[in-house]
Amino acid sequence: DWPVQGGFGLRMALHTGVADERDGDYFGTEVNRAARLMSAGHGGQVLLSGATAGLVRTERDDLVDLGEHRLKDLSHAEQVWQVPVPGQRVRFPALRSIDAIRGNLPVPAGSFVGRRGELDELEALLAECRLLTLVGVGGSGKTRLALELAASVSDRFEGGVWVVDLWEIDDPDRVEDSIISTLGLQYGQGRNGREILIDALGFAPVLVVLDTCEHLIDAISVLAELLIAACPTLTLIATSRQVLSAPSAMSRSVDSLGEDAVELFEARARATRGGFELTSSNRYVVERICDHLDGIALAIELVAARVATLDLQSVSYTH
């Protein structure tokens, strides 16, 4: 029984797939897909993945096709179905998927692996600060973490989530132009770049990710501080090899991967060669590779891709 009035509006999602069981808990891409599908729904709504719907459609002819949706942390769109629940509403707001987010937040090429504790901490931190810098060496995974963080908190920002890629900008005077272009704004009416940005970002909650800032650190520090002061509903995330010098900025270090390095190698190797499995006999080799690469995420991903053409022992000797 599901009470129509009072209590909590429960949301549910069902997905069918293969998961890895370790120490009484389940892990893997299929578990993440089920969780992401559930998080896209609303109280009182029951959702099915395409895989599960395919198994039950012969017995249930009342499923509602909600179309394809891009879900947070997943590289492929999911066909989503809704199960009508007797006594419950049938119509719900649009699913909270990436498609419903205004902005240009991209779908990552691979699933997000590890750093779950860091992600939880950063989500909580963004509720308290409005200018956050993710700092780390090249290849440590700053951009990937920033994008996952942006996707995780996107429902807080009805004005949109925007990612500004600054790595090709070599002139500090072009920083404002790059942000304006990314947001789809235009110059006009005698206003300068900062006035245009303040007018556009000063009304609805907006999140802007400034990616790769270290070579423009002084210009971005000044502009970020100005925008934060002038736009009370704006939040900024910056990725950089250096900390922003803006007084209101908070920073968090993105360190090399620890135990999650092996999980990342396994996920990327499996994506490259579907039959790859981490076993007790090859785990030591993978751990040795990850240690040699100092747990740097980008290096691990590049080496794991070689599993497509080389066996694991060969990879360990050529990396």
Tab-separated table of C-alpha atoms in Angstrom:
chain	number	residue	atom	x	y	z
A	1	ASP	CA	0.000	0.000	0.000
A	2	TRP	CA	1.184	3.483	-0.847
A	3	PRO	CA	-0.643	6.275	1.017
A	4	VAL	CA	-1.812	9.056	-1.284
A	5	GLN	CA	-1.527	11.740	1.378
A	6	GLY	CA	1.076	12.280	4.074
A	7	GLY	CA	4.398	10.556	4.558
A	8	PHE	CA	7.239	10.642	2.080
A	9	GLY	CA	6.920	10.606	-1.691
A	10	LEU	CA	9.011	7.545	-2.522
A	11	ARG	CA	10.859	7.300	-5.815
A	12	MET	CA	12.093	3.998	-7.198
A	13	ALA	CA	14.123	2.727	-10.132
A	14	LEU	CA	14.688	-0.787	-11.437
A	15	HIS	CA	17.565	-1.810	-13.679
A	16	THR	CA	18.801	-5.240	-14.752
A	17	GLY	CA	22.464	-6.094	-15.274
A	18	VAL	CA	25.556	-7.796	-13.892
A	19	ALA	CA	27.250	-6.377	-10.782
A	20	ASP	CA	30.358	-7.277	-8.801
A	21	GLU	CA	29.835	-8.476	-5.224
A	22	ARG	CA	32.559	-7.719	-2.677
A	23	ASP	CA	32.254	-8.035	1.098
A	24	GLY	CA	28.470	-8.157	1.013
A	25	ASP	CA	28.030	-5.069	-1.166
A	26	TYR	CA	27.594	-4.536	-4.907
A	27	PHE	CA	29.730	-2.427	-7.250
A	28	GLY	CA	30.020	-1.638	-10.922
A	29	THR	CA	28.517	0.314	-13.801
A	30	GLU	CA	25.101	-1.360	-13.541
A	31	VAL	CA	24.759	-0.352	-9.882
A	32	ASN	CA	25.656	3.232	-10.795
A	33	ARG	CA	23.117	3.208	-13.624
A	34	ALA	CA	20.340	2.122	-11.251
A	35	ALA	CA	21.290	4.837	-8.747
A	36	ARG	CA	21.464	7.555	-11.386
A	37	LEU	CA	18.124	6.503	-12.839
A	38	MET	CA	16.521	6.700	-9.402
A	39	SER	CA	17.991	10.143	-8.731
A	40	ALA	CA	16.411	11.490	-11.930
A	41	GLY	CA	12.890	10.664	-10.726
A	42	HIS	CA	10.393	12.403	-8.451
A	43	GLY	CA	8.546	11.332	-5.310
A	44	GLY	CA	5.842	8.818	-6.185
A	45	GLN	CA	7.465	7.872	-9.487
A	46	VAL	CA	8.691	4.387	-10.451
A	47	LEU	CA	11.166	4.230	-13.330
A	48	LEU	CA	12.529	1.342	-15.386
A	49	SER	CA	15.677	1.198	-17.456
A	50	GLY	CA	15.457	0.004	-21.039
A	51	ALA	CA	16.956	-3.344	-20.003
A	52	THR	CA	14.307	-3.990	-17.352
A	53	ALA	CA	11.450	-2.691	-19.489
A	54	GLY	CA	12.490	-5.114	-22.221
A	55	LEU	CA	11.977	-8.006	-19.801
A	56	VAL	CA	8.509	-6.995	-18.589
A	57	ARG	CA	6.845	-5.286	-21.572
A	58	THR	CA	5.227	-8.558	-22.657
A	59	GLU	CA	3.375	-8.657	-19.322
A	60	ARG	CA	2.879	-4.923	-18.799
A	61	ASP	CA	1.287	-2.986	-21.653
A	62	ASP	CA	0.785	0.158	-19.564
A	63	LEU	CA	4.414	1.315	-19.330
A	64	VAL	CA	4.927	4.965	-20.221
A	65	ASP	CA	7.813	5.706	-22.594
A	66	LEU	CA	9.672	8.775	-21.269
A	67	GLY	CA	12.259	8.728	-24.076
A	68	GLU	CA	16.046	8.731	-23.950
A	69	HIS	CA	17.818	10.684	-21.234
A	70	ARG	CA	21.427	11.406	-20.399
A	71	LEU	CA	22.037	10.565	-16.753
A	72	LYS	CA	24.776	11.918	-14.547
A	73	ASP	CA	28.044	9.974	-14.581
A	74	LEU	CA	26.989	7.718	-17.478
A	75	SER	CA	28.477	7.937	-20.961
A	76	HIS	CA	25.474	6.509	-22.831
A	77	ALA	CA	21.873	7.741	-22.878
A	78	GLU	CA	19.245	5.539	-21.210
A	79	GLN	CA	15.778	4.741	-22.525
A	80	VAL	CA	13.521	5.400	-19.539
A	81	TRP	CA	10.060	3.990	-18.836
A	82	GLN	CA	7.574	4.818	-16.086
A	83	VAL	CA	5.412	2.269	-14.260
A	84	PRO	CA	1.912	3.549	-13.420
A	85	VAL	CA	1.174	3.036	-9.709
A	86	PRO	CA	-2.493	2.577	-8.711
A	87	GLY	CA	-3.734	5.517	-6.690
A	88	GLN	CA	-0.717	7.665	-7.560
A	89	ARG	CA	-0.313	10.546	-9.985
A	90	VAL	CA	0.604	9.723	-13.551
A	91	ARG	CA	2.097	13.027	-14.689
A	92	PHE	CA	5.343	14.281	-13.185
A	93	PRO	CA	7.753	17.141	-13.935
A	94	ALA	CA	10.522	16.464	-16.445
A	95	LEU	CA	13.128	13.990	-15.246
A	96	ARG	CA	16.125	15.548	-13.547
A	97	SER	CA	18.509	14.399	-16.246
A	98	ILE	CA	21.378	16.241	-17.916
A	99	ASP	CA	19.069	16.996	-20.853
A	100	ALA	CA	16.917	19.126	-18.548
A	101	ILE	CA	19.852	21.257	-17.418
A	102	ARG	CA	20.334	24.546	-19.184
A	103	GLY	CA	23.936	25.029	-20.222
A	104	ASN	CA	26.661	23.034	-21.952
A	105	LEU	CA	27.607	20.391	-19.381
A	106	PRO	CA	29.125	17.556	-21.455
A	107	VAL	CA	28.534	13.844	-21.101
A	108	PRO	CA	31.864	12.327	-19.980
A	109	ALA	CA	33.421	9.678	-22.204
A	110	GLY	CA	33.685	7.195	-19.331
A	111	SER	CA	32.069	6.504	-15.981
A	112	PHE	CA	33.247	8.321	-12.871
A	113	VAL	CA	35.472	6.032	-10.796
A	114	GLY	CA	36.589	6.564	-7.212
A	115	ARG	CA	36.776	9.830	-5.248
A	116	ARG	CA	33.271	9.301	-3.840
A	117	GLY	CA	34.292	10.659	-0.451
A	118	GLU	CA	35.881	13.703	-2.061
A	119	LEU	CA	32.779	14.288	-4.166
A	120	ASP	CA	30.504	14.203	-1.113
A	121	GLU	CA	32.762	16.677	0.682
A	122	LEU	CA	32.830	19.037	-2.299
A	123	GLU	CA	29.050	18.921	-2.705
A	124	ALA	CA	28.659	19.986	0.924
A	125	LEU	CA	31.329	22.642	0.519
A	126	LEU	CA	29.530	24.228	-2.431
A	127	ALA	CA	26.549	24.831	-0.177
A	128	GLU	CA	28.789	27.111	1.903
A	129	CYS	CA	31.176	28.724	-0.572
A	130	ARG	CA	30.660	30.229	-4.022
A	131	LEU	CA	34.202	30.186	-5.382
A	132	LEU	CA	35.990	26.849	-5.249
A	133	THR	CA	39.331	25.894	-6.808
A	134	LEU	CA	40.293	22.286	-7.487
A	135	VAL	CA	44.097	22.252	-7.468
A	136	GLY	CA	46.399	19.482	-8.643
A	137	VAL	CA	49.139	18.447	-11.021
A	138	GLY	CA	48.458	17.854	-14.690
A	139	GLY	CA	46.532	14.646	-15.318
A	140	SER	CA	45.390	14.231	-11.709
A	141	GLY	CA	41.701	14.326	-12.705
A	142	LYS	CA	40.756	17.903	-11.788
A	143	THR	CA	38.543	18.449	-14.823
A	144	ARG	CA	36.757	15.096	-14.489
A	145	LEU	CA	36.075	15.738	-10.807
A	146	ALA	CA	34.837	19.266	-11.553
A	147	LEU	CA	32.425	17.989	-14.219
A	148	GLU	CA	31.101	15.264	-11.929
A	149	LEU	CA	30.677	17.795	-9.127
A	150	ALA	CA	28.827	20.157	-11.480
A	151	ALA	CA	26.505	17.359	-12.597
A	152	SER	CA	25.859	16.263	-9.010
A	153	VAL	CA	24.750	19.728	-7.872
A	154	SER	CA	23.130	20.825	-11.138
A	155	ASP	CA	19.614	20.747	-9.694
A	156	ARG	CA	20.592	23.641	-7.416
A	157	PHE	CA	21.145	25.940	-10.415
A	158	GLU	CA	17.983	26.701	-12.337
A	159	GLY	CA	19.874	29.352	-14.326
A	160	GLY	CA	22.131	26.692	-15.850
A	161	VAL	CA	25.519	24.995	-15.619
A	162	TRP	CA	28.259	26.188	-17.974
A	163	VAL	CA	31.773	24.900	-18.630
A	164	VAL	CA	34.331	27.373	-19.991
A	165	ASP	CA	37.439	25.711	-21.433
A	166	LEU	CA	40.355	28.130	-21.096
A	167	TRP	CA	43.323	25.987	-22.063
A	168	GLU	CA	43.641	27.543	-25.544
A	169	ILE	CA	43.304	31.129	-24.278
A	170	ASP	CA	46.764	32.697	-24.036
A	171	ASP	CA	45.760	36.346	-23.604
A	172	PRO	CA	44.379	37.435	-20.199
A	173	ASP	CA	42.278	40.068	-21.946
A	174	ARG	CA	40.339	37.331	-23.735
A	175	VAL	CA	39.048	35.597	-20.599
A	176	GLU	CA	35.862	37.666	-20.509
A	177	ASP	CA	35.331	37.088	-24.248
A	178	SER	CA	35.597	33.324	-23.761
A	179	ILE	CA	33.015	33.281	-20.965
A	180	ILE	CA	30.663	35.543	-22.922
A	181	SER	CA	30.946	33.320	-25.995
A	182	THR	CA	30.348	30.121	-23.993
A	183	LEU	CA	27.208	31.570	-22.403
A	184	GLY	CA	25.896	32.632	-25.826
A	185	LEU	CA	25.942	36.322	-24.942
A	186	GLN	CA	26.719	39.222	-27.257
A	187	TYR	CA	28.345	42.608	-26.933
A	188	GLY	CA	26.181	45.631	-27.596
A	189	GLN	CA	24.679	48.871	-26.330
A	190	GLY	CA	28.071	50.216	-25.290
A	191	ARG	CA	28.515	47.720	-22.432
A	192	ASN	CA	31.892	46.195	-21.662
A	193	GLY	CA	32.499	42.520	-20.982
A	194	ARG	CA	32.140	42.679	-17.227
A	195	GLU	CA	28.857	44.572	-17.419
A	196	ILE	CA	27.481	41.965	-19.828
A	197	LEU	CA	28.480	39.120	-17.519
A	198	ILE	CA	27.078	40.799	-14.417
A	199	ASP	CA	23.767	41.449	-16.174
A	200	ALA	CA	23.533	37.833	-17.359
A	201	LEU	CA	24.680	36.102	-14.168
A	202	GLY	CA	23.101	38.270	-11.511
A	203	PHE	CA	19.529	36.997	-11.302
A	204	ALA	CA	19.065	33.186	-11.324
A	205	PRO	CA	21.334	30.609	-9.637
A	206	VAL	CA	24.082	29.789	-12.139
A	207	LEU	CA	27.150	27.544	-11.906
A	208	VAL	CA	30.176	28.250	-14.114
A	209	VAL	CA	33.164	25.894	-14.307
A	210	LEU	CA	36.381	27.663	-15.383
A	211	ASP	CA	38.596	24.845	-16.599
A	212	THR	CA	42.420	25.090	-16.825
A	213	CYS	CA	43.188	28.434	-15.206
A	214	GLU	CA	46.849	28.232	-14.157
A	215	HIS	CA	48.256	30.210	-17.117
A	216	LEU	CA	45.704	32.992	-16.536
A	217	ILE	CA	45.661	32.868	-12.764
A	218	ASP	CA	45.944	36.609	-12.055
A	219	ALA	CA	43.279	37.681	-14.554
A	220	ILE	CA	40.857	34.958	-13.456
A	221	SER	CA	41.398	35.718	-9.765
A	222	VAL	CA	40.443	39.359	-10.290
A	223	LEU	CA	37.469	38.602	-12.539
A	224	ALA	CA	36.156	35.804	-10.320
A	225	GLU	CA	36.239	37.970	-7.213
A	226	LEU	CA	34.434	40.778	-9.042
A	227	LEU	CA	31.704	38.486	-10.386
A	228	ILE	CA	31.145	36.768	-7.037
A	229	ALA	CA	30.726	40.149	-5.356
A	230	ALA	CA	28.375	41.511	-8.045
A	231	CYS	CA	26.283	38.353	-8.668
A	232	PRO	CA	24.832	36.934	-5.424
A	233	THR	CA	23.402	33.816	-7.123
A	234	LEU	CA	26.579	32.883	-9.043
A	235	THR	CA	28.848	29.981	-8.053
A	236	LEU	CA	32.243	29.352	-9.670
A	237	ILE	CA	34.387	26.210	-9.797
A	238	ALA	CA	37.914	26.619	-11.159
A	239	THR	CA	40.445	23.917	-12.032
A	240	SER	CA	44.081	24.929	-11.854
A	241	ARG	CA	47.609	23.869	-10.999
A	242	GLN	CA	47.761	26.981	-8.804
A	243	VAL	CA	45.420	28.346	-6.154
A	244	LEU	CA	43.364	31.414	-7.096
A	245	SER	CA	44.454	34.518	-5.224
A	246	ALA	CA	40.869	35.789	-4.867
A	247	PRO	CA	40.154	36.495	-1.172
A	248	SER	CA	36.818	34.657	-1.187
A	249	ALA	CA	38.166	31.521	-2.907
A	250	MET	CA	38.392	28.173	-1.160
A	251	SER	CA	40.623	25.448	-2.551
A	252	ARG	CA	40.789	21.688	-2.351
A	253	SER	CA	43.667	19.514	-3.508
A	254	VAL	CA	43.034	16.803	-6.099
A	255	ASP	CA	45.676	14.230	-5.251
A	256	SER	CA	46.767	11.160	-7.134
A	257	LEU	CA	44.506	8.128	-6.836
A	258	GLY	CA	45.142	5.610	-4.078
A	259	GLU	CA	43.245	2.329	-4.014
A	260	ASP	CA	40.848	3.754	-6.602
A	261	ALA	CA	43.660	3.627	-9.177
A	262	VAL	CA	43.175	-0.121	-9.674
A	263	GLU	CA	39.410	0.331	-10.050
A	264	LEU	CA	39.991	3.035	-12.673
A	265	PHE	CA	42.409	0.816	-14.611
A	266	GLU	CA	39.891	-2.036	-14.565
A	267	ALA	CA	37.012	0.180	-15.740
A	268	ARG	CA	38.981	1.705	-18.619
A	269	ALA	CA	40.519	-1.608	-19.657
A	270	ARG	CA	37.082	-3.217	-19.682
A	271	ALA	CA	35.711	-0.353	-21.788
A	272	THR	CA	38.533	-0.957	-24.280
A	273	ARG	CA	38.331	-4.766	-24.235
A	274	GLY	CA	34.965	-6.014	-23.059
A	275	GLY	CA	36.232	-9.322	-21.706
A	276	PHE	CA	38.835	-7.856	-19.371
A	277	GLU	CA	38.441	-8.919	-15.743
A	278	LEU	CA	40.506	-8.148	-12.660
A	279	THR	CA	41.432	-11.427	-10.965
A	280	SER	CA	43.588	-12.579	-8.091
A	281	SER	CA	46.268	-13.632	-10.581
A	282	ASN	CA	46.516	-10.344	-12.499
A	283	ARG	CA	45.711	-7.861	-9.748
A	284	TYR	CA	49.365	-7.616	-8.692
A	285	VAL	CA	50.361	-6.619	-12.237
A	286	VAL	CA	47.709	-3.921	-12.337
A	287	GLU	CA	48.742	-2.617	-8.912
A	288	ARG	CA	52.378	-2.486	-10.057
A	289	ILE	CA	51.395	-0.496	-13.164
A	290	CYS	CA	49.332	1.972	-11.117
A	291	ASP	CA	52.133	2.421	-8.577
A	292	HIS	CA	54.641	3.062	-11.347
A	293	LEU	CA	52.290	5.730	-12.753
A	294	ASP	CA	52.033	7.362	-9.298
A	295	GLY	CA	48.254	7.030	-9.353
A	296	ILE	CA	47.887	9.812	-11.939
A	297	ALA	CA	44.450	9.335	-13.467
A	298	LEU	CA	45.221	10.409	-17.029
A	299	ALA	CA	48.317	8.193	-17.218
A	300	ILE	CA	46.337	5.209	-15.921
A	301	GLU	CA	43.614	5.747	-18.525
A	302	LEU	CA	46.142	5.969	-21.357
A	303	VAL	CA	47.958	2.811	-20.298
A	304	ALA	CA	44.726	0.888	-19.673
A	305	ALA	CA	43.697	1.616	-23.268
A	306	ARG	CA	46.638	-0.516	-24.464
A	307	VAL	CA	44.861	-3.611	-23.181
A	308	ALA	CA	42.922	-3.507	-26.455
A	309	THR	CA	46.004	-4.669	-28.393
A	310	LEU	CA	48.397	-6.065	-25.771
A	311	ASP	CA	48.099	-8.619	-22.998
A	312	LEU	CA	48.481	-7.332	-19.457
A	313	GLN	CA	52.044	-8.588	-19.001
A	314	SER	CA	53.110	-6.823	-22.196
A	315	VAL	CA	51.453	-3.623	-21.020
A	316	SER	CA	53.359	-3.812	-17.740
A	317	TYR	CA	56.680	-3.982	-19.604
A	318	THR	CA	55.926	-1.254	-22.174
A	319	HIS	CA	54.244	1.427	-20.119
